[in-house]
PDB file of C-alpha atoms in Angstrom:
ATOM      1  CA  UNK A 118      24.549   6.678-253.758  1.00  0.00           C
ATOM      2  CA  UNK A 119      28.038   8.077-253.225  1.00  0.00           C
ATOM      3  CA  UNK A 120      31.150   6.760-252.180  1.00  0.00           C
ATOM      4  CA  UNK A 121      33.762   9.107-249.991  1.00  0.00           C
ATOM      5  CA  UNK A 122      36.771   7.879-249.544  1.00  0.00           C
ATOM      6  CA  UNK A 123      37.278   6.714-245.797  1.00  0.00           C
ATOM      7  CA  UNK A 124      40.249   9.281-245.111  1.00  0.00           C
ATOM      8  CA  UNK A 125      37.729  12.456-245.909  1.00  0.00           C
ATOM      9  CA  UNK A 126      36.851  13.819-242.339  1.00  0.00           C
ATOM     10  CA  UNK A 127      33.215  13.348-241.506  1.00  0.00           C
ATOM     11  CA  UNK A 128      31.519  16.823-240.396  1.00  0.00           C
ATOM     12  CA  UNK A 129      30.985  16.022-236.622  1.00  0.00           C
ATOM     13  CA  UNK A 130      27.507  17.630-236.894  1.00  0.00           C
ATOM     14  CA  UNK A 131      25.737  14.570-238.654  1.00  0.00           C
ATOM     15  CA  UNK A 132      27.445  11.815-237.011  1.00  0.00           C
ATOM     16  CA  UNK A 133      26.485  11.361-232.825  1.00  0.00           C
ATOM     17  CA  UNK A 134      30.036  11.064-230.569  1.00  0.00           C
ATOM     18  CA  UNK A 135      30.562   7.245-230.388  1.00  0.00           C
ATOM     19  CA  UNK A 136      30.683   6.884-233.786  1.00  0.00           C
ATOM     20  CA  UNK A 137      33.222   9.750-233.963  1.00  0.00           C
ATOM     21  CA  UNK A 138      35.110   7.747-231.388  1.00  0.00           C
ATOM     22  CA  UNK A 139      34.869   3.986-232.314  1.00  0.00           C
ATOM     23  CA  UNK A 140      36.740   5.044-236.048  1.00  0.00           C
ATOM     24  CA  UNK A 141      37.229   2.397-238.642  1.00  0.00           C
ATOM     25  CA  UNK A 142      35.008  -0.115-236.384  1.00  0.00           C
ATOM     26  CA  UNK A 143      31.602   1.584-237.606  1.00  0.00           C
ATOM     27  CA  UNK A 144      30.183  -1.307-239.746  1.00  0.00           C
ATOM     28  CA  UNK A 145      28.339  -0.289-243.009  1.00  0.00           C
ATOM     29  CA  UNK A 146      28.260  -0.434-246.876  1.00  0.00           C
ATOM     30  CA  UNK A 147      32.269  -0.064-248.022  1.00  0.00           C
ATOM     31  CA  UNK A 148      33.481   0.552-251.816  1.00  0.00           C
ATOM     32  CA  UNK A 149      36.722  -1.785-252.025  1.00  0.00           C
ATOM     33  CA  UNK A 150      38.975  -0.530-255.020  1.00  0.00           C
ATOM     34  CA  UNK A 151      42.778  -2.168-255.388  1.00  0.00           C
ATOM     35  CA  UNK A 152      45.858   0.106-256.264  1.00  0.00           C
ATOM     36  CA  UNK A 153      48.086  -1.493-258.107  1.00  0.00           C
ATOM     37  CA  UNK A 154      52.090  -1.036-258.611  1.00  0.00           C
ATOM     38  CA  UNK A 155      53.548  -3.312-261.355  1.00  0.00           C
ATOM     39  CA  UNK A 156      57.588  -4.624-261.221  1.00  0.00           C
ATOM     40  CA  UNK A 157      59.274  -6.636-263.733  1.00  0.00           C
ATOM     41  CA  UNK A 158      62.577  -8.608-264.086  1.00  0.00           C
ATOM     42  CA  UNK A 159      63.749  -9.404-267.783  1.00  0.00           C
ATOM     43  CA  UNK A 160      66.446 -11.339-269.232  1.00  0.00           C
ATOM     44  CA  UNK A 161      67.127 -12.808-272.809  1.00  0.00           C
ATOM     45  CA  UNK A 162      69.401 -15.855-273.078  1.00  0.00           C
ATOM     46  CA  UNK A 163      70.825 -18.455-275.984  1.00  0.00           C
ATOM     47  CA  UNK A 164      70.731 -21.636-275.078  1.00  0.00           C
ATOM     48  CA  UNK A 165      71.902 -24.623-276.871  1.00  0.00           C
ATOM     49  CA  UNK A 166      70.269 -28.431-276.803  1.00  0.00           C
ATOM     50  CA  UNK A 167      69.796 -29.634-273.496  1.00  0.00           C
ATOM     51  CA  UNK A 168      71.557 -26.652-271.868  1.00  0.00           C
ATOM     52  CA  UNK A 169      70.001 -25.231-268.649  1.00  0.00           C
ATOM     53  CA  UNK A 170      70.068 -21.821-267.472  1.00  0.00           C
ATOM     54  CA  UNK A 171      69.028 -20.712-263.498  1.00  0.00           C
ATOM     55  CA  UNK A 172      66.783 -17.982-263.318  1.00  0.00           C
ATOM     56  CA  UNK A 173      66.428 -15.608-260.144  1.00  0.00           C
ATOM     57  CA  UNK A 174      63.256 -13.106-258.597  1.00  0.00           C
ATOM     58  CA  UNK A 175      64.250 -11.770-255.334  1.00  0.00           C
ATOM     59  CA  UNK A 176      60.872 -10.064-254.306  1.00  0.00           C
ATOM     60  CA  UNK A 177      61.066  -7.388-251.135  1.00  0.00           C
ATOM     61  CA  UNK A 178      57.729  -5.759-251.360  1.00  0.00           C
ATOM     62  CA  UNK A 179      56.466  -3.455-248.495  1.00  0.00           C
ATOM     63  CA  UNK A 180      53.102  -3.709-249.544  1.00  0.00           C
ATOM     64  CA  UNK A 181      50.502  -6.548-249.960  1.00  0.00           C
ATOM     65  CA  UNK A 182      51.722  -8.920-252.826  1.00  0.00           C
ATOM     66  CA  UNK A 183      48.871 -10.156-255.105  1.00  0.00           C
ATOM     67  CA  UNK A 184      50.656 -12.793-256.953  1.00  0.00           C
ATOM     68  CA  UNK A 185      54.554 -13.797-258.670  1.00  0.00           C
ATOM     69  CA  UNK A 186      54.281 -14.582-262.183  1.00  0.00           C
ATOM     70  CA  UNK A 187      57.100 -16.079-264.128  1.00  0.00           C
ATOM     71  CA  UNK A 188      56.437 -16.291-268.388  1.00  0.00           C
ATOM     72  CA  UNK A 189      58.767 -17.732-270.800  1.00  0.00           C
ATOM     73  CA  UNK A 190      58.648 -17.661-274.683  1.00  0.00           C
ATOM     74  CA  UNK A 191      60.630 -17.988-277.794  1.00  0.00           C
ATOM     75  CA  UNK A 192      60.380 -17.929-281.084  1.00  0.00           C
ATOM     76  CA  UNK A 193      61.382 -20.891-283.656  1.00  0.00           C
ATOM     77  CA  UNK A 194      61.785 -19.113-286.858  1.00  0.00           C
ATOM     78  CA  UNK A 195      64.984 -21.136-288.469  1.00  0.00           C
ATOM     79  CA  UNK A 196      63.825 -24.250-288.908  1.00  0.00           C
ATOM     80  CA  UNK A 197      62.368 -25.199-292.783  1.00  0.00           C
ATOM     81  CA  UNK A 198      58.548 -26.153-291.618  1.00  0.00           C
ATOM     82  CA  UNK A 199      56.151 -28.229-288.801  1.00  0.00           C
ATOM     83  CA  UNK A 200      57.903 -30.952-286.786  1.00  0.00           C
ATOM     84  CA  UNK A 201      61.174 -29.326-286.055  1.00  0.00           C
ATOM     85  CA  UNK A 202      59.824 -26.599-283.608  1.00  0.00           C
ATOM     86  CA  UNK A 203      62.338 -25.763-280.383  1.00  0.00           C
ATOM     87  CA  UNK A 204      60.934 -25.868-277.073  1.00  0.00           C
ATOM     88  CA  UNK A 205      61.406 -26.011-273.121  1.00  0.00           C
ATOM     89  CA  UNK A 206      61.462 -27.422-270.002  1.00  0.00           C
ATOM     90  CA  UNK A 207      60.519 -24.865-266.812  1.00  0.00           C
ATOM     91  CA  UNK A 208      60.942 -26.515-263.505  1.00  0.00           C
ATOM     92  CA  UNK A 209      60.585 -24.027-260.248  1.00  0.00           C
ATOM     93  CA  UNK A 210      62.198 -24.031-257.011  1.00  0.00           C
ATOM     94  CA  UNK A 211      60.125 -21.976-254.438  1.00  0.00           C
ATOM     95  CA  UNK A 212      62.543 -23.149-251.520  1.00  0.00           C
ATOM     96  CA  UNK A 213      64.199 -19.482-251.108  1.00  0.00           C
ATOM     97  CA  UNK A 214      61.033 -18.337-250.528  1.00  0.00           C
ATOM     98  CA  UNK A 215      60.673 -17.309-247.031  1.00  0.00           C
ATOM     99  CA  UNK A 216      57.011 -17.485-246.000  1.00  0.00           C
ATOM    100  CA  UNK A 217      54.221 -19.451-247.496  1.00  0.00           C
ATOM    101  CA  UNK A 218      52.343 -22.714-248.833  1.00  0.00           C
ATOM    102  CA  UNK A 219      53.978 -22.557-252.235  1.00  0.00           C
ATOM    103  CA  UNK A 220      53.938 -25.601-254.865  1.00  0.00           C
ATOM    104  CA  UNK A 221      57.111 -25.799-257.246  1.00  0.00           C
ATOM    105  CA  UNK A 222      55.614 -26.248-260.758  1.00  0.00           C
ATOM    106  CA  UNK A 223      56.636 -27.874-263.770  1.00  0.00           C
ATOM    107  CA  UNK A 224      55.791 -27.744-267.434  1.00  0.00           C
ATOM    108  CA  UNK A 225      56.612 -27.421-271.108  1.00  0.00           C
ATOM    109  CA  UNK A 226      56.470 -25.422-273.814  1.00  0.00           C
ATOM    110  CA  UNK A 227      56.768 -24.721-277.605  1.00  0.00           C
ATOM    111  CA  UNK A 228      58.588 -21.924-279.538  1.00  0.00           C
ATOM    112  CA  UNK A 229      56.022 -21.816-282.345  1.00  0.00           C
ATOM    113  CA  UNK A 230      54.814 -18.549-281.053  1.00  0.00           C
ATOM    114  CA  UNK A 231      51.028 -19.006-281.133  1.00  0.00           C
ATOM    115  CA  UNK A 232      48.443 -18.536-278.401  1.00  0.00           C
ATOM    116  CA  UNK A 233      49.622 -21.833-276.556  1.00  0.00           C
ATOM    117  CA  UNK A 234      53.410 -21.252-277.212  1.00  0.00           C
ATOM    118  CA  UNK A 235      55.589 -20.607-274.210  1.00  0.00           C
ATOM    119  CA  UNK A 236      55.329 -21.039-270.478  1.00  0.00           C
ATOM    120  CA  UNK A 237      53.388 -19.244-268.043  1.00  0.00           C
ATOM    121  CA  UNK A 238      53.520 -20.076-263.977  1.00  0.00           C
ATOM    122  CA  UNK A 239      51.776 -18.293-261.633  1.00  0.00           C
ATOM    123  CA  UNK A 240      51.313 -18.216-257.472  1.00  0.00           C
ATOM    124  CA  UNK A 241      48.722 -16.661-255.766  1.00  0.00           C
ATOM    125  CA  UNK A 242      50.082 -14.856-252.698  1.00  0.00           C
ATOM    126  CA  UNK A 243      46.938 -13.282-251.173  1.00  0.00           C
ATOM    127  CA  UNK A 244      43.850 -15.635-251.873  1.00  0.00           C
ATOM    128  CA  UNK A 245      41.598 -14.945-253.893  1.00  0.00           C
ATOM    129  CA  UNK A 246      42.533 -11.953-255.306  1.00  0.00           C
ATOM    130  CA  UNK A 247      41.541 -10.664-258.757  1.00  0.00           C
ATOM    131  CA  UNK A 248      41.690  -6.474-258.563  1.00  0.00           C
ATOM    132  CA  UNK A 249      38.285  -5.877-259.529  1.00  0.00           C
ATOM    133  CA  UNK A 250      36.679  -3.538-257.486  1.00  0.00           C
ATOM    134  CA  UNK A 251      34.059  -4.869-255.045  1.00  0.00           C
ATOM    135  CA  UNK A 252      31.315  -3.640-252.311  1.00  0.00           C
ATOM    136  CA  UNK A 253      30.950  -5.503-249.006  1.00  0.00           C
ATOM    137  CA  UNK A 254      27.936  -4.796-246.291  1.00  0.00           C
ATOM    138  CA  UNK A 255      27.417  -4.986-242.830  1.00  0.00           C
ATOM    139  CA  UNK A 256      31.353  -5.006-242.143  1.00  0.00           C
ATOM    140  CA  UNK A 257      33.650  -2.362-240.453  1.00  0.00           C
ATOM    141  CA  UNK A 258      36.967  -0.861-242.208  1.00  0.00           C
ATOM    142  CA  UNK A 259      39.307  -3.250-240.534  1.00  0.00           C
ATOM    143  CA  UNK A 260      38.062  -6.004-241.155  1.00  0.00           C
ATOM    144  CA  UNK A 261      37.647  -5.561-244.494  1.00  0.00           C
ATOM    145  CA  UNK A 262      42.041  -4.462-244.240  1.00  0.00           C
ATOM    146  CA  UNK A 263      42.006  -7.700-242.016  1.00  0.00           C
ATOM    147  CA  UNK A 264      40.886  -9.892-245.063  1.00  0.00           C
ATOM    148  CA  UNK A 265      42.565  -8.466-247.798  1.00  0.00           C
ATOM    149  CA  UNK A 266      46.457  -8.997-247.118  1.00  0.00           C
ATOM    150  CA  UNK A 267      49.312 -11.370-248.195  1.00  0.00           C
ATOM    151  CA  UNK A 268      50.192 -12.366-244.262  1.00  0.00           C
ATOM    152  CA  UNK A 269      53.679 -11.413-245.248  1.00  0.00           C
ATOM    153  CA  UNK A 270      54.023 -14.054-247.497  1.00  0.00           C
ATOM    154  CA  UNK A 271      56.412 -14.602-250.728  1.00  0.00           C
ATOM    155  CA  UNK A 272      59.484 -12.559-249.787  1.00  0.00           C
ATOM    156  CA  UNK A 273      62.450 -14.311-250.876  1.00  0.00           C
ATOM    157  CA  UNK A 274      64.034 -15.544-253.937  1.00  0.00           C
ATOM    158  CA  UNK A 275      62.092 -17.304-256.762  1.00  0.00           C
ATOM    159  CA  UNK A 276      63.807 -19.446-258.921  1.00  0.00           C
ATOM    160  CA  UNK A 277      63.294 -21.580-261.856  1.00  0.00           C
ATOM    161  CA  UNK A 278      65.451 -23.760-264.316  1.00  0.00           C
ATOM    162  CA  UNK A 279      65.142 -23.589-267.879  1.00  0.00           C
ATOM    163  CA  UNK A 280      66.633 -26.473-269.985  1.00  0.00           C
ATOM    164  CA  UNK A 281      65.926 -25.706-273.564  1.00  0.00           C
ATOM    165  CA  UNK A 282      64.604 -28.147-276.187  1.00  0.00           C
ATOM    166  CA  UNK A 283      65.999 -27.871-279.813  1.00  0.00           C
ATOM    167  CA  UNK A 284      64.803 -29.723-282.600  1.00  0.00           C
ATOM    168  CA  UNK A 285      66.822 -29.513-285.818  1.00  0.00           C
ATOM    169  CA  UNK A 286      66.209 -31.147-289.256  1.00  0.00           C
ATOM    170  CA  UNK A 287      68.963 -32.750-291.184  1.00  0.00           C
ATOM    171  CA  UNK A 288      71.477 -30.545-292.481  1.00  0.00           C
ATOM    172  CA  UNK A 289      72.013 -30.584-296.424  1.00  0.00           C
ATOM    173  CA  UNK A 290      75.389 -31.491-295.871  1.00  0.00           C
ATOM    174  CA  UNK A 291      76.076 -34.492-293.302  1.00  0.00           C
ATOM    175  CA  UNK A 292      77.726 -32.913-290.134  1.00  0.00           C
ATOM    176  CA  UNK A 293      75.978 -29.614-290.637  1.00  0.00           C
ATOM    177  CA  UNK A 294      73.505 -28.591-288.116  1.00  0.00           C
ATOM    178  CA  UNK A 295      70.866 -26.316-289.199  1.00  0.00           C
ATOM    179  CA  UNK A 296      69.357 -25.269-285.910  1.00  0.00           C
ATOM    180  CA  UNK A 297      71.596 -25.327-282.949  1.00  0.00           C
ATOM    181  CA  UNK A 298      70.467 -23.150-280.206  1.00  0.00           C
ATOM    182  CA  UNK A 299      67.229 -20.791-279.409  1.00  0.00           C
ATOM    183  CA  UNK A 300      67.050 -17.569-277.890  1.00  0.00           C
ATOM    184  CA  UNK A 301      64.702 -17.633-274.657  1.00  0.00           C
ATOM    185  CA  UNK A 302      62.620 -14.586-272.971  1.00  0.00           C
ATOM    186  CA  UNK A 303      62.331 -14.725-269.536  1.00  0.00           C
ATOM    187  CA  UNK A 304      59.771 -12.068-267.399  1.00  0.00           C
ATOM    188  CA  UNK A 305      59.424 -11.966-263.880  1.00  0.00           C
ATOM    189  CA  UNK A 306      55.974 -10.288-262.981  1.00  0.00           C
ATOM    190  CA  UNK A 307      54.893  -9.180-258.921  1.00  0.00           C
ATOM    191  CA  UNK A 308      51.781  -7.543-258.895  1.00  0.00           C
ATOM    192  CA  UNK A 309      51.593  -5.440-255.451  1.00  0.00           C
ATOM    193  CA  UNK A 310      48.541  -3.443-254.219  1.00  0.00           C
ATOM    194  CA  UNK A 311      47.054  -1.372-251.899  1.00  0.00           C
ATOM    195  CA  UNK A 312      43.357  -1.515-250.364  1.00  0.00           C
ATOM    196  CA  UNK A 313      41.261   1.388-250.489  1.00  0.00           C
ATOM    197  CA  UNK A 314      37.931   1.520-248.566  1.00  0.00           C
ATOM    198  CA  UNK A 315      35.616   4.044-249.210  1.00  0.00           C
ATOM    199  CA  UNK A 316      32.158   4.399-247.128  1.00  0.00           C
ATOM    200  CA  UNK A 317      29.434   4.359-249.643  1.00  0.00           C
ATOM    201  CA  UNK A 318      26.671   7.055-248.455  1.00  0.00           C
ATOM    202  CA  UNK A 319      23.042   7.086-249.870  1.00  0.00           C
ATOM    203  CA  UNK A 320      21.441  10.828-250.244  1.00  0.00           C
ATOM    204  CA  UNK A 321      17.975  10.917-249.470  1.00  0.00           C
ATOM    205  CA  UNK A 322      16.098  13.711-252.038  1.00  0.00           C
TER     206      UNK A 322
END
């Protein structure tokens, strides 16, 4: 079994002339493969206790958006042992976001810098969408384009608010202040993609 991908031309001689003519509407076996393209946003900031910072994605993609990540960490490395780790608030505002059903998100996080340190949000633009490759039967070209796309959603301006967390231990001498601010990482991720549909062919021996 071989797959050719859909733009090859097809040698008239083995396929009759309404198949020729009806184009991406013959239904069959398809390989579906995702091209991706990768952009990020990043931006380091020092904030003190309580102090908030506004954070800013302006997506304009021309091509299918698979999802908007946004991932936040820091690391505590000041402070003299367990119990006086920094951390965060994240709160979202998806409001400047001009097409969509998307939830704003909340949630905290820890600068201890271990596997559950840090914040991570995520929205799925186009549902359902993972970028492994797949094969679907009985199904013409189009509609496979048809099903996978992003409607036009999530252009606009994602936002979020950090407020940062500090946690400092007494200071040796009163009025000293051992751990006063924390430096915070901030990545915005959009993962875009293209489909490509390739008619899988079986040759007989």
């Amino acid at each position: 079994m071989i797959a050719f991908p859909s733009y090859f031309a097809v040698i008239p001689a083995l396929i009759d002339d309404e198949m020729l003519g009806s184009g991406n509407g013959i239904k069959g076996e398809w390989m579906v493969s995702f091209e991706e393209t990768t952009e990020t946003l990043s931006e380091t900031i020092n904030l003190a206790d309580d102090e908030a910072y506004d954070t800013f994605f302006d997506v304009m993609s021309e091509i299918n958006i698979a999802y908007v990540e946004l991932s936040i960490s820091c690391m505590d490395n000041d402070d003299p042992g367990p119990g006086f780790t920094d951390g965060m608030e994240v709160v979202s505002d998806v409001s400047g976001v001009n097409q969509g059903d998307f939830e704003d998100q909340s949630e905290q996080g820890t600068c201890n810098g271990g596997g559950n340190s840090g914040v991570t949000m995520r929205w799925d633009v186009t549902s359902n969408y993972t970028g492994d490759n797949i094969t679907q039967s009985d199904t013409t070209e189009q509609e496979i384009l048809n099903q996978w796309t992003d409607n036009g959603f999530g252009r606009g301006t994602w936002a979020a608010t950090v407020t940062a967390d500090i946690i400092s231990p007494p200071a040796p001498i009163v009025g000293d202040i051992v751990d006063s601010d924390e430096d915070y990482e901030i990545v915005w991720t959009i993962i875009s993609y293209t489909v490509i549909v390739e008619p899988v062919i079986e040759i007989m021996n």
